[in-house]
mmCIF file of C-alpha atoms in Angstrom:
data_model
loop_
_atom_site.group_PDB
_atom_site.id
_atom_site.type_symbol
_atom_site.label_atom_id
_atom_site.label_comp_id
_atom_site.label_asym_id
_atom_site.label_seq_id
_atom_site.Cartn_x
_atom_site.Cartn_y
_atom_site.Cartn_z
ATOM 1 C CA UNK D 1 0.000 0.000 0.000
ATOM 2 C CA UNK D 2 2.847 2.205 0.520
ATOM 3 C CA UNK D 3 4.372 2.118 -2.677
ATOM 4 C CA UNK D 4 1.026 2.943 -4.262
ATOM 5 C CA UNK D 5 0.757 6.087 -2.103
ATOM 6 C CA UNK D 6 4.520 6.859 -3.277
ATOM 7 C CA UNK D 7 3.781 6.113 -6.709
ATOM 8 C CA UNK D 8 0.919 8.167 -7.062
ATOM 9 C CA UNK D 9 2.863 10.874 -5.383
ATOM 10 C CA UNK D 10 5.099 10.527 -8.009
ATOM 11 C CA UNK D 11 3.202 10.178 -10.810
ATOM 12 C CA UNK D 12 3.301 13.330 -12.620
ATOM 13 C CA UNK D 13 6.651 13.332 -12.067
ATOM 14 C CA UNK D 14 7.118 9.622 -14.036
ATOM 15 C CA UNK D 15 5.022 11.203 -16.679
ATOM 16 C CA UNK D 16 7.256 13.884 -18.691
ATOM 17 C CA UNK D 17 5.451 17.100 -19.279
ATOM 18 C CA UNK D 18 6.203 19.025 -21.960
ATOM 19 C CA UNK D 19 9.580 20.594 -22.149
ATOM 20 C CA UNK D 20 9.943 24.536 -21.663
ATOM 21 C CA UNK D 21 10.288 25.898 -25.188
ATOM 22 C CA UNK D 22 9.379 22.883 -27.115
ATOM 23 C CA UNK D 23 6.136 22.819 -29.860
ATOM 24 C CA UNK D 24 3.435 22.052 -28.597
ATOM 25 C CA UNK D 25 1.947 19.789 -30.452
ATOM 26 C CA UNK D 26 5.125 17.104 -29.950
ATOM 27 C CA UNK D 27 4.958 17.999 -26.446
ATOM 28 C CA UNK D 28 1.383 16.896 -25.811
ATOM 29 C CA UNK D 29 2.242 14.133 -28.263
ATOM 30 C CA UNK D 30 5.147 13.025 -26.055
ATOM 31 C CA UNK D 31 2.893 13.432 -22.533
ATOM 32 C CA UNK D 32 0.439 11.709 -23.620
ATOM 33 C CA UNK D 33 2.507 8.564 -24.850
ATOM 34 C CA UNK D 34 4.858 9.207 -21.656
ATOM 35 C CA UNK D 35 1.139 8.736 -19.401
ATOM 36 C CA UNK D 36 0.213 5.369 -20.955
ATOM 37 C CA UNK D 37 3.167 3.697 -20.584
ATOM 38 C CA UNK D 38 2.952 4.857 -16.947
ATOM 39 C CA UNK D 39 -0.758 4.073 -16.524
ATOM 40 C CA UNK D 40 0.067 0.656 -18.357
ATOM 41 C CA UNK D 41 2.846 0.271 -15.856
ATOM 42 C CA UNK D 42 0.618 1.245 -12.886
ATOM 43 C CA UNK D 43 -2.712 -0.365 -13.830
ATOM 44 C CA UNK D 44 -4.572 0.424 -10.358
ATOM 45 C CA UNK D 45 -3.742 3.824 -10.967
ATOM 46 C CA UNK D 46 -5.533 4.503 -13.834
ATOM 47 C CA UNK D 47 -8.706 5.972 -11.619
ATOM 48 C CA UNK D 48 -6.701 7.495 -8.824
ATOM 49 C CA UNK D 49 -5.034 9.714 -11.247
ATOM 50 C CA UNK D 50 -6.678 12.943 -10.934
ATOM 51 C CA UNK D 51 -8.753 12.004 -8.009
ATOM 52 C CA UNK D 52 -7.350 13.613 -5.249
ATOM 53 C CA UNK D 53 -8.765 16.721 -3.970
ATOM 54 C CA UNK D 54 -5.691 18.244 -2.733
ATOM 55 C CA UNK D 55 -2.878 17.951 -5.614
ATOM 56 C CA UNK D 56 0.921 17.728 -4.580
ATOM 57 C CA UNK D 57 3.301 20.258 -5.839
ATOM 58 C CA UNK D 58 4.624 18.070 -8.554
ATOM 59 C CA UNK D 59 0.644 17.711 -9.855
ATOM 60 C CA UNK D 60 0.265 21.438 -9.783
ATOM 61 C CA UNK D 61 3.652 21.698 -11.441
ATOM 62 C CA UNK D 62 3.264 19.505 -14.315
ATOM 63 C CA UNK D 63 -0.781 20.835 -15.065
ATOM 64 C CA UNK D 64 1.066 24.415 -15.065
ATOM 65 C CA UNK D 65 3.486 23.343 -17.633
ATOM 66 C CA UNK D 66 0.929 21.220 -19.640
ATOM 67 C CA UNK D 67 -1.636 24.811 -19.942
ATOM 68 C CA UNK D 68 1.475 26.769 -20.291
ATOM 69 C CA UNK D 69 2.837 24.980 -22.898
ATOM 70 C CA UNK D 70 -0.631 25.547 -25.109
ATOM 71 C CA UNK D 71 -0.824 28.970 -23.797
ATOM 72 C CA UNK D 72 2.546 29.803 -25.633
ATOM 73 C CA UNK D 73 1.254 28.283 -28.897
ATOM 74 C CA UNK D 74 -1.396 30.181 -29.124
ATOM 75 C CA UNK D 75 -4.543 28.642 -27.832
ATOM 76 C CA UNK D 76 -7.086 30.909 -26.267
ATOM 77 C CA UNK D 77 -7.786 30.056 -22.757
ATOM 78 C CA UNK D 78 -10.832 28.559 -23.389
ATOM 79 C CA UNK D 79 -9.175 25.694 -26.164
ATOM 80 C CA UNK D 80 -6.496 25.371 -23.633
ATOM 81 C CA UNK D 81 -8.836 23.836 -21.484
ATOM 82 C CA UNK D 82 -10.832 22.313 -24.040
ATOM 83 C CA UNK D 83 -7.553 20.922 -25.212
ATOM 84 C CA UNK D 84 -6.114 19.643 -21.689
ATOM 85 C CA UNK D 85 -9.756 17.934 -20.928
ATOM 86 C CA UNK D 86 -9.986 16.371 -24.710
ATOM 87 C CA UNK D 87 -6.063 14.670 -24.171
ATOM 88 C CA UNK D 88 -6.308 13.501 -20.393
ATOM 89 C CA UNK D 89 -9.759 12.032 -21.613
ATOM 90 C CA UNK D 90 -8.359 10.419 -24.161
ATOM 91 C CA UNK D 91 -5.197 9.307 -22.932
ATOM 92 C CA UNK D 92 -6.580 8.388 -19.490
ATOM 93 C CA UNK D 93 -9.775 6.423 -21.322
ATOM 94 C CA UNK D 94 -7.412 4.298 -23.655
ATOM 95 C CA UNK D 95 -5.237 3.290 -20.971
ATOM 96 C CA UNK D 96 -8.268 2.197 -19.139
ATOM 97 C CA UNK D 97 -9.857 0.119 -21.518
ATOM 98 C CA UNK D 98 -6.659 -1.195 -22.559
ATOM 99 C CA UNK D 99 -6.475 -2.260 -19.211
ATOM 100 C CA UNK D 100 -9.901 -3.796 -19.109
ATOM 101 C CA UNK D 101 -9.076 -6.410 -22.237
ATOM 102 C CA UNK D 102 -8.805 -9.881 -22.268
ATOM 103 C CA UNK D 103 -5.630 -10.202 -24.327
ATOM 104 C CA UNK D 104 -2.417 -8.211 -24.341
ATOM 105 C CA UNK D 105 -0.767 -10.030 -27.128
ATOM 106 C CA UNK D 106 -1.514 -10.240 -30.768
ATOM 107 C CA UNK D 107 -1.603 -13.926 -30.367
ATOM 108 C CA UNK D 108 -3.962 -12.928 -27.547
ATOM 109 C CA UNK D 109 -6.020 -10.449 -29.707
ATOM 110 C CA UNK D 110 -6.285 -13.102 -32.528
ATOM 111 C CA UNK D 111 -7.717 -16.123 -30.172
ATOM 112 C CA UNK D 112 -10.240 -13.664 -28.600
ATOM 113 C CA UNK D 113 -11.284 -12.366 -31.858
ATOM 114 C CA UNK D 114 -11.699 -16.026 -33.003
ATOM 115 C CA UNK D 115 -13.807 -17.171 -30.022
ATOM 116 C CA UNK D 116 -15.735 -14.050 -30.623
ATOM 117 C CA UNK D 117 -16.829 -15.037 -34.008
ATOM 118 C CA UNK D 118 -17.258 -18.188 -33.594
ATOM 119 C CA UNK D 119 -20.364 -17.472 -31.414
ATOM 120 C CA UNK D 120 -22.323 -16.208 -34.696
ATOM 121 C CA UNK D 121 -22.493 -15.994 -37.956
ATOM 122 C CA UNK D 122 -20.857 -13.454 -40.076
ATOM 123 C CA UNK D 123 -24.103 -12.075 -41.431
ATOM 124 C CA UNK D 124 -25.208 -11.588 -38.179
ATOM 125 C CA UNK D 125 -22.997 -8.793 -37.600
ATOM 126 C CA UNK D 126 -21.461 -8.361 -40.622
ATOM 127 C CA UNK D 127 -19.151 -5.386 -39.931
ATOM 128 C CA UNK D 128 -17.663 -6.970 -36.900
ATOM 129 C CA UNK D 129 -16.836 -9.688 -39.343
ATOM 130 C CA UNK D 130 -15.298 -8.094 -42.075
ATOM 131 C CA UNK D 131 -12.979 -5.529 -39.109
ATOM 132 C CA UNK D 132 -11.895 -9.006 -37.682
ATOM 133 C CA UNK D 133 -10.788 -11.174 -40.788
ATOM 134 C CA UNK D 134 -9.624 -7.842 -42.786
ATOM 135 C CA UNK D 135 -8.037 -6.193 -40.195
ATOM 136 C CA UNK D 136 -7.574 -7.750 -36.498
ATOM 137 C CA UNK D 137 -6.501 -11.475 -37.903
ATOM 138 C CA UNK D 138 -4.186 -10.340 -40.448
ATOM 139 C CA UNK D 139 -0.885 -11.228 -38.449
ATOM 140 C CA UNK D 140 0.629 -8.226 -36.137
ATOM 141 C CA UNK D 141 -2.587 -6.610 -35.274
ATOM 142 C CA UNK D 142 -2.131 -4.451 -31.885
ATOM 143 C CA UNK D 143 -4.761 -2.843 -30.362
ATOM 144 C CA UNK D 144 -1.755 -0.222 -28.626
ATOM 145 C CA UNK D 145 -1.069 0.551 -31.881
ATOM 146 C CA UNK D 146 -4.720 2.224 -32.200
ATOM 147 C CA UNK D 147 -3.583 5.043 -29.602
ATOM 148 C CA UNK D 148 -0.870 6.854 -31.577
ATOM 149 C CA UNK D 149 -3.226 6.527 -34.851
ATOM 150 C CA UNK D 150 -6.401 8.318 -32.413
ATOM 151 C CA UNK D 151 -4.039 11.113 -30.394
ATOM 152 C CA UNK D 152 -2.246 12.090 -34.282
ATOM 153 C CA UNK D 153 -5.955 12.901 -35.278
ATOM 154 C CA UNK D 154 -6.598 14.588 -31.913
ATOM 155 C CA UNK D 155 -3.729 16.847 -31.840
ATOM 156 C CA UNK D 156 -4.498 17.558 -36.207
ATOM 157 C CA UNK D 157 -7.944 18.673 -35.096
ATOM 158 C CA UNK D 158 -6.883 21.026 -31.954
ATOM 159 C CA UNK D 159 -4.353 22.322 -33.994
ATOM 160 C CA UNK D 160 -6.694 23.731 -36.904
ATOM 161 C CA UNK D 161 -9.153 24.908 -34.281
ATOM 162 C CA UNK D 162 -6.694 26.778 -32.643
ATOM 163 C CA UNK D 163 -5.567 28.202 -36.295
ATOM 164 C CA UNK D 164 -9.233 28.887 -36.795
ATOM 165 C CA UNK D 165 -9.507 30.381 -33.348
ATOM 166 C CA UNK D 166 -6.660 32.998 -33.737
ATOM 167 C CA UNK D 167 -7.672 36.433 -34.455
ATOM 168 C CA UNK D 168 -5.666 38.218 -37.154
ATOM 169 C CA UNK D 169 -1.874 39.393 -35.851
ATOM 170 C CA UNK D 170 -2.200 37.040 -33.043
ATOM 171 C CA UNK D 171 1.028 34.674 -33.026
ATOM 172 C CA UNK D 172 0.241 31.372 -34.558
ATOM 173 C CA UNK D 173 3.035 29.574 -31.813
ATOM 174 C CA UNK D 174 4.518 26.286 -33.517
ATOM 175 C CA UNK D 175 3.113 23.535 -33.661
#
């Protein structure tokens, strides 16, 4: 018990925020991978997170340096938060569901997915089918390998709303 009180007293320190000075957009990029492979680490953590009503000075420190880091690109205050809430909800969601599956392993992924469909028939649920034998059971299928593909589109879509959300002579901060 202990070491889970230490850990999560640690935690945003094992998670690196995003560098003073770097772009923003392969800052949050690098948090964000930098959380799940601490959350995947630290399983049981995964809700206790950002549950605690009275942060630690490392917490405070690394949220500061997370809104800062938008704040220098460019967002307004209101995507900033939009932006924080929309990364830590997606970061903090896939690590939990990843945590929640039944396999780990794409020899894993492929014997669930088999099992699965072997309980009905394809045109039962036809586009379950066709994602499983075109895409899952084609050999080195990884369901990690989803969260880089969902985060790229993330951080694509906050960075043209915060394009679309400067006004005119306002700094466009680099992405």
């Amino acid at each position: 018990m202990r070491r889970r009180v230490a850990c999560l007293r640690q935690g945003p320190q094992l998670i690196r925020p995003p560098p003073s000075g770097a772009r923003w957009k392969a800052a949050m990029r690098q948090r964000a991978i930098s959380a799940r492979q601490v959350l995947g680490r630290h399983r049981w953590a995964i809700g206790l997170v950002e549950s605690r009503a009275s942060p630690g000075p490392a917490t405070l420190a690394h949220h500061d340096a997370v809104l800062g880091c938008l704040r220098r690109a460019g967002f307004s205050i209101e995507l900033t938060a939009n932006a924080a809430s929309l990364l830590d909800s997606y970061t903090y969601g896939f690590a939990l569901q990843e945590a929640s599956l039944p396999f780990s392993t794409h020899e894993e992924t492929a014997d669930v997915t088999q099992q699965i469909l072997d309980q009905f028939a394809p045109q039962q649920y036809p586009h379950l089918a066709e994602m499983a034998a075109q895409h899952i059971l084609q050999g080195g299928y990884e369901y990690g390998g989803e969260f880089e593909i969902g985060l790229d589109l993330i951080l694509s879509a906050l960075e043209r709303a915060a394009e679309s959300d400067r006004t005119p002579g306002q700094p466009s901060g680099a992405a």
